[in-house]
Amino acid sequence: MNLKGKILSAAAAGLLAASLLTGCGGGGGNSSGGGAPKVETPKTAPTMTFKFGAHEAKVYELTGLDLRDRINTWDLGVLNGDVYFQCGRKPPHMGKVTLNGETISDFADLGETDENHTIAMNDKVVLWKGQKDALVVYDGKTTKVGGRWPGQLLAKVGGGISGREEFYFLGGKALKKGKLKDASFKDVEVIVQDLTKASPDFKNAQFYPVASDRDEIFVRTILQKPGQNKKVPVLVAFDKKGKELRRYEGMEGSRKGFGVTDRYVIFADPNGNFRVFEKKSGKKLGEGKITFGVFALATVKGNSIIAYDESGKKLYRIEF
């Protein structure tokens, strides 16, 4: 073969090799789709952001469904990609929507609830108080009415406790735990006999369980500041034996809004104010403010929460 023929042959071989590389994902191409280039899906831009100390939180409005005639809730719950809330009907009903990224869809009515808007869950079932003090258990497919609602409120079980059957609740002034079996609570134990005697500060306080994780139970109350005529919401962390570990102080004049994530304790109020703490130390990390008020909140997973804006009848996801 002469020199010209060798050059042409080499060029053809090079072109063939390049085409084979492209078809197999070489040169940064995508091996799926017959060699089509990989296209990055743009991430949804946050609706708003706010700073808390050196950190930034991103707020995303959940779109896809108009909830104005459906949601009217004091509490929220999130389990396996579904958001649970009370519907604005008489008698009130429990509703849910499916969460997919920043979109909600597939509204479902799960039946009647009591006027008490409490929602609790572990990683398998959602619980709420039904009519005539009945305990209602929902596993994502079937609703079962079981025994009596065990106490004033139940705490949401979180923190990566897979399959945990224990729930925490208040019976009178006592903090208790019970195991959920066959849609009823069994093996009920008293952790703290009388919370109002657990500390001098608690003498006339009322308590509301908020959440539990692998090691701790978080209980909300309102306390009066020493020497002042001012009351502040406080979240108190107890260990599983009832020993107080630390406190997280919310903002004066508000009764709402503590959430517990993997890393943070978050206080939010109906005026749009946030205060964020490091969960394990209780250290305040900072404060922020958004353009809507938070009436209820629930942890999604990790350090994200779902927040309910009562005036706008909207749900938001906030990523901390």
CSV table of N, CA and C in Angstrom, one decimal, residues 192-267:
chain,number,residue,atom,x,y,z
A,192,VAL,N,-42.1,9.1,83.9
A,192,VAL,CA,-42.1,10.1,84.9
A,192,VAL,C,-43.5,10.2,85.5
A,193,GLN,N,-43.6,9.9,86.8
A,193,GLN,CA,-45.0,9.9,87.4
A,193,GLN,C,-45.7,11.2,87.4
A,194,ASP,N,-45.0,12.3,87.6
A,194,ASP,CA,-45.6,13.6,87.6
A,194,ASP,C,-44.6,14.6,87.1
A,195,LEU,N,-44.8,15.1,85.8
A,195,LEU,CA,-43.9,16.0,85.2
A,195,LEU,C,-43.9,17.3,86.0
A,196,THR,N,-44.9,17.7,86.6
A,196,THR,CA,-45.0,19.0,87.3
A,196,THR,C,-44.1,19.0,88.5
A,197,LYS,N,-43.6,17.9,88.9
A,197,LYS,CA,-42.7,17.8,90.1
A,197,LYS,C,-41.3,17.5,89.6
A,198,ALA,N,-41.1,17.3,88.3
A,198,ALA,CA,-39.7,17.0,87.8
A,198,ALA,C,-38.7,18.1,87.9
A,199,SER,N,-39.3,19.4,88.0
A,199,SER,CA,-38.4,20.5,88.2
A,199,SER,C,-39.3,21.6,88.9
A,200,PRO,N,-38.7,22.5,89.7
A,200,PRO,CA,-39.4,23.6,90.3
A,200,PRO,C,-40.1,24.5,89.2
A,201,ASP,N,-39.5,24.6,88.0
A,201,ASP,CA,-40.0,25.4,86.9
A,201,ASP,C,-41.3,24.8,86.4
A,202,PHE,N,-41.6,23.6,86.6
A,202,PHE,CA,-42.7,22.9,86.0
A,202,PHE,C,-44.0,22.9,86.8
A,203,LYS,N,-44.0,23.6,87.9
A,203,LYS,CA,-45.0,23.4,88.9
A,203,LYS,C,-46.4,23.5,88.3
A,204,ASN,N,-46.7,24.5,87.5
A,204,ASN,CA,-48.0,24.8,87.0
A,204,ASN,C,-48.1,24.6,85.5
A,205,ALA,N,-47.1,23.9,84.9
A,205,ALA,CA,-47.0,23.8,83.5
A,205,ALA,C,-47.8,22.6,82.9
A,206,GLN,N,-48.2,22.8,81.7
A,206,GLN,CA,-48.8,21.7,80.9
A,206,GLN,C,-47.8,21.2,79.8
A,207,PHE,N,-47.9,19.9,79.5
A,207,PHE,CA,-46.9,19.3,78.6
A,207,PHE,C,-47.6,18.6,77.5
A,208,TYR,N,-46.8,18.6,76.3
A,208,TYR,CA,-47.3,18.0,75.1
A,208,TYR,C,-46.1,17.3,74.4
A,209,PRO,N,-46.1,16.0,74.3
A,209,PRO,CA,-45.1,15.2,73.7
A,209,PRO,C,-44.9,15.7,72.2
A,210,VAL,N,-43.7,15.8,71.7
A,210,VAL,CA,-43.4,16.3,70.4
A,210,VAL,C,-42.8,15.2,69.5
A,211,ALA,N,-41.7,14.5,70.0
A,211,ALA,CA,-41.0,13.5,69.2
A,211,ALA,C,-40.2,12.7,70.1
A,212,SER,N,-39.7,11.6,69.5
A,212,SER,CA,-38.7,10.8,70.2
A,212,SER,C,-37.7,10.3,69.2
A,213,ASP,N,-36.5,10.0,69.6
A,213,ASP,CA,-35.5,9.4,68.7
A,213,ASP,C,-34.9,8.2,69.4
A,214,ARG,N,-33.8,7.7,69.0
A,214,ARG,CA,-33.2,6.5,69.5
A,214,ARG,C,-32.9,6.7,71.0
A,215,ASP,N,-32.5,7.9,71.5
A,215,ASP,CA,-32.1,8.0,72.9
A,215,ASP,C,-32.9,9.0,73.7
A,216,GLU,N,-33.7,9.8,73.1
A,216,GLU,CA,-34.4,10.9,73.8
A,216,GLU,C,-35.8,11.1,73.5
A,217,ILE,N,-36.6,11.7,74.4
A,217,ILE,CA,-38.0,12.1,74.3
A,217,ILE,C,-38.0,13.6,74.4
A,218,PHE,N,-38.8,14.2,73.5
A,218,PHE,CA,-38.9,15.7,73.4
A,218,PHE,C,-40.3,16.1,73.8
A,219,VAL,N,-40.4,17.0,74.8
A,219,VAL,CA,-41.7,17.4,75.3
A,219,VAL,C,-41.8,18.9,75.4
A,220,ARG,N,-42.9,19.4,74.9
A,220,ARG,CA,-43.1,20.9,74.8
A,220,ARG,C,-43.9,21.4,76.0
A,221,THR,N,-43.6,22.6,76.4
A,221,THR,CA,-44.3,23.2,77.5
A,221,THR,C,-44.2,24.7,77.3
A,222,ILE,N,-44.8,25.5,78.2
A,222,ILE,CA,-44.7,26.9,78.2
A,222,ILE,C,-44.3,27.3,79.7
A,223,LEU,N,-43.2,28.1,79.8
A,223,LEU,CA,-42.7,28.4,81.1
A,223,LEU,C,-42.6,29.9,81.3
A,224,GLN,N,-42.8,30.4,82.5
A,224,GLN,CA,-42.7,31.8,82.8
A,224,GLN,C,-41.2,32.1,83.2
A,225,LYS,N,-40.7,33.2,82.6
A,225,LYS,CA,-39.3,33.5,82.9
A,225,LYS,C,-39.2,34.0,84.4
A,226,PRO,N,-38.2,33.6,85.1
A,226,PRO,CA,-38.0,34.0,86.5
A,226,PRO,C,-38.0,35.5,86.6
A,227,GLY,N,-38.8,36.0,87.5
A,227,GLY,CA,-38.8,37.4,87.8
A,227,GLY,C,-39.5,38.3,86.8
A,228,GLN,N,-40.1,37.6,85.8
A,228,GLN,CA,-40.7,38.4,84.7
A,228,GLN,C,-42.1,37.9,84.5
A,229,ASN,N,-42.9,38.7,83.9
A,229,ASN,CA,-44.3,38.3,83.6
A,229,ASN,C,-44.4,38.0,82.1
A,230,LYS,N,-43.4,37.1,81.7
A,230,LYS,CA,-43.3,36.7,80.3
A,230,LYS,C,-43.2,35.2,80.2
A,231,LYS,N,-44.0,34.7,79.2
A,231,LYS,CA,-44.0,33.2,79.1
A,231,LYS,C,-43.4,32.9,77.7
A,232,VAL,N,-42.6,31.8,77.7
A,232,VAL,CA,-42.0,31.4,76.5
A,232,VAL,C,-42.2,29.9,76.3
A,233,PRO,N,-42.4,29.4,75.0
A,233,PRO,CA,-42.4,28.0,74.7
A,233,PRO,C,-41.1,27.4,74.9
A,234,VAL,N,-41.0,26.2,75.5
A,234,VAL,CA,-39.8,25.5,75.7
A,234,VAL,C,-39.9,24.0,75.3
A,235,LEU,N,-38.9,23.5,74.7
A,235,LEU,CA,-38.9,22.1,74.4
A,235,LEU,C,-37.9,21.5,75.4
A,236,VAL,N,-38.3,20.4,76.1
A,236,VAL,CA,-37.4,19.8,77.1
A,236,VAL,C,-37.1,18.4,76.5
A,237,ALA,N,-35.8,18.1,76.6
A,237,ALA,CA,-35.3,16.7,76.2
A,237,ALA,C,-35.1,15.9,77.4
A,238,PHE,N,-35.7,14.7,77.4
A,238,PHE,CA,-35.5,13.7,78.5
A,238,PHE,C,-34.8,12.5,77.9
A,239,ASP,N,-34.0,11.8,78.7
A,239,ASP,CA,-33.6,10.5,78.3
A,239,ASP,C,-34.7,9.5,78.5
A,240,LYS,N,-34.5,8.2,78.1
A,240,LYS,CA,-35.6,7.2,78.1
A,240,LYS,C,-36.0,6.8,79.5
A,241,LYS,N,-35.2,7.2,80.5
A,241,LYS,CA,-35.5,6.9,81.9
A,241,LYS,C,-36.2,8.1,82.6
A,242,GLY,N,-36.4,9.2,81.9
A,242,GLY,CA,-37.1,10.4,82.4
A,242,GLY,C,-36.2,11.4,83.0
A,243,LYS,N,-34.9,11.3,82.8
A,243,LYS,CA,-34.0,12.4,83.3
A,243,LYS,C,-33.9,13.5,82.3
A,244,GLU,N,-34.1,14.8,82.8
A,244,GLU,CA,-34.0,15.9,82.0
A,244,GLU,C,-32.5,16.1,81.5
A,245,LEU,N,-32.4,16.4,80.2
A,245,LEU,CA,-31.0,16.5,79.6
A,245,LEU,C,-30.7,18.0,79.2
A,246,ARG,N,-31.7,18.7,78.6
A,246,ARG,CA,-31.5,20.0,78.2
A,246,ARG,C,-32.8,20.7,77.8
A,247,ARG,N,-32.7,22.0,77.5
A,247,ARG,CA,-33.9,22.8,77.1
A,247,ARG,C,-33.6,23.6,75.9
A,248,TYR,N,-34.6,23.8,75.1
A,248,TYR,CA,-34.5,24.7,73.9
A,248,TYR,C,-35.6,25.8,74.0
A,249,GLU,N,-35.3,27.0,74.1
A,249,GLU,CA,-36.2,28.1,74.4
A,249,GLU,C,-36.7,28.8,73.1
A,250,GLY,N,-38.0,28.8,72.8
A,250,GLY,CA,-38.6,29.4,71.7
A,250,GLY,C,-38.7,30.9,71.9
A,251,MET,N,-39.6,31.6,71.2
A,251,MET,CA,-39.7,33.0,71.2
A,251,MET,C,-40.9,33.4,72.0
A,252,GLU,N,-40.8,34.5,72.8
A,252,GLU,CA,-41.9,34.9,73.7
A,252,GLU,C,-43.2,35.2,72.9
A,253,GLY,N,-44.3,34.9,73.6
A,253,GLY,CA,-45.6,35.2,73.0
A,253,GLY,C,-46.1,34.2,72.0
A,254,SER,N,-45.4,33.1,71.8
A,254,SER,CA,-45.9,32.1,70.8
A,254,SER,C,-46.0,30.8,71.5
A,255,ARG,N,-47.1,30.0,71.1
A,255,ARG,CA,-47.3,28.7,71.7
A,255,ARG,C,-46.9,27.6,70.7
A,256,LYS,N,-46.6,27.9,69.6
A,256,LYS,CA,-46.4,26.9,68.5
A,256,LYS,C,-45.0,26.5,68.3
A,257,GLY,N,-44.8,25.4,67.8
A,257,GLY,CA,-44.0,25.0,66.8
A,257,GLY,C,-42.6,24.5,67.0
A,258,PHE,N,-42.4,23.3,67.6
A,258,PHE,CA,-41.1,22.7,67.6
A,258,PHE,C,-41.1,21.5,66.7
A,259,GLY,N,-40.0,21.3,66.0
A,259,GLY,CA,-39.8,20.1,65.2
A,259,GLY,C,-38.4,19.6,65.5
A,260,VAL,N,-38.2,18.3,65.4
A,260,VAL,CA,-36.9,17.7,65.7
A,260,VAL,C,-36.5,16.9,64.5
A,261,THR,N,-35.3,17.2,64.0
A,261,THR,CA,-34.7,16.5,62.8
A,261,THR,C,-33.5,15.7,63.3
A,262,ASP,N,-32.7,15.1,62.4
A,262,ASP,CA,-31.6,14.4,62.8
A,262,ASP,C,-30.5,15.2,63.5
A,263,ARG,N,-30.4,16.5,63.0
A,263,ARG,CA,-29.3,17.3,63.6
A,263,ARG,C,-29.8,18.5,64.4
A,264,TYR,N,-31.1,19.0,64.1
A,264,TYR,CA,-31.5,20.2,64.6
A,264,TYR,C,-32.8,20.1,65.4
A,265,VAL,N,-33.0,21.0,66.3
A,265,VAL,CA,-34.3,21.3,66.9
A,265,VAL,C,-34.7,22.7,66.3
A,266,ILE,N,-35.9,22.7,65.8
A,266,ILE,CA,-36.4,23.9,65.1
A,266,ILE,C,-37.6,24.5,65.7
A,267,PHE,N,-37.6,25.8,66.1
A,267,PHE,CA,-38.8,26.4,66.6
A,267,PHE,C,-39.3,27.4,65.4
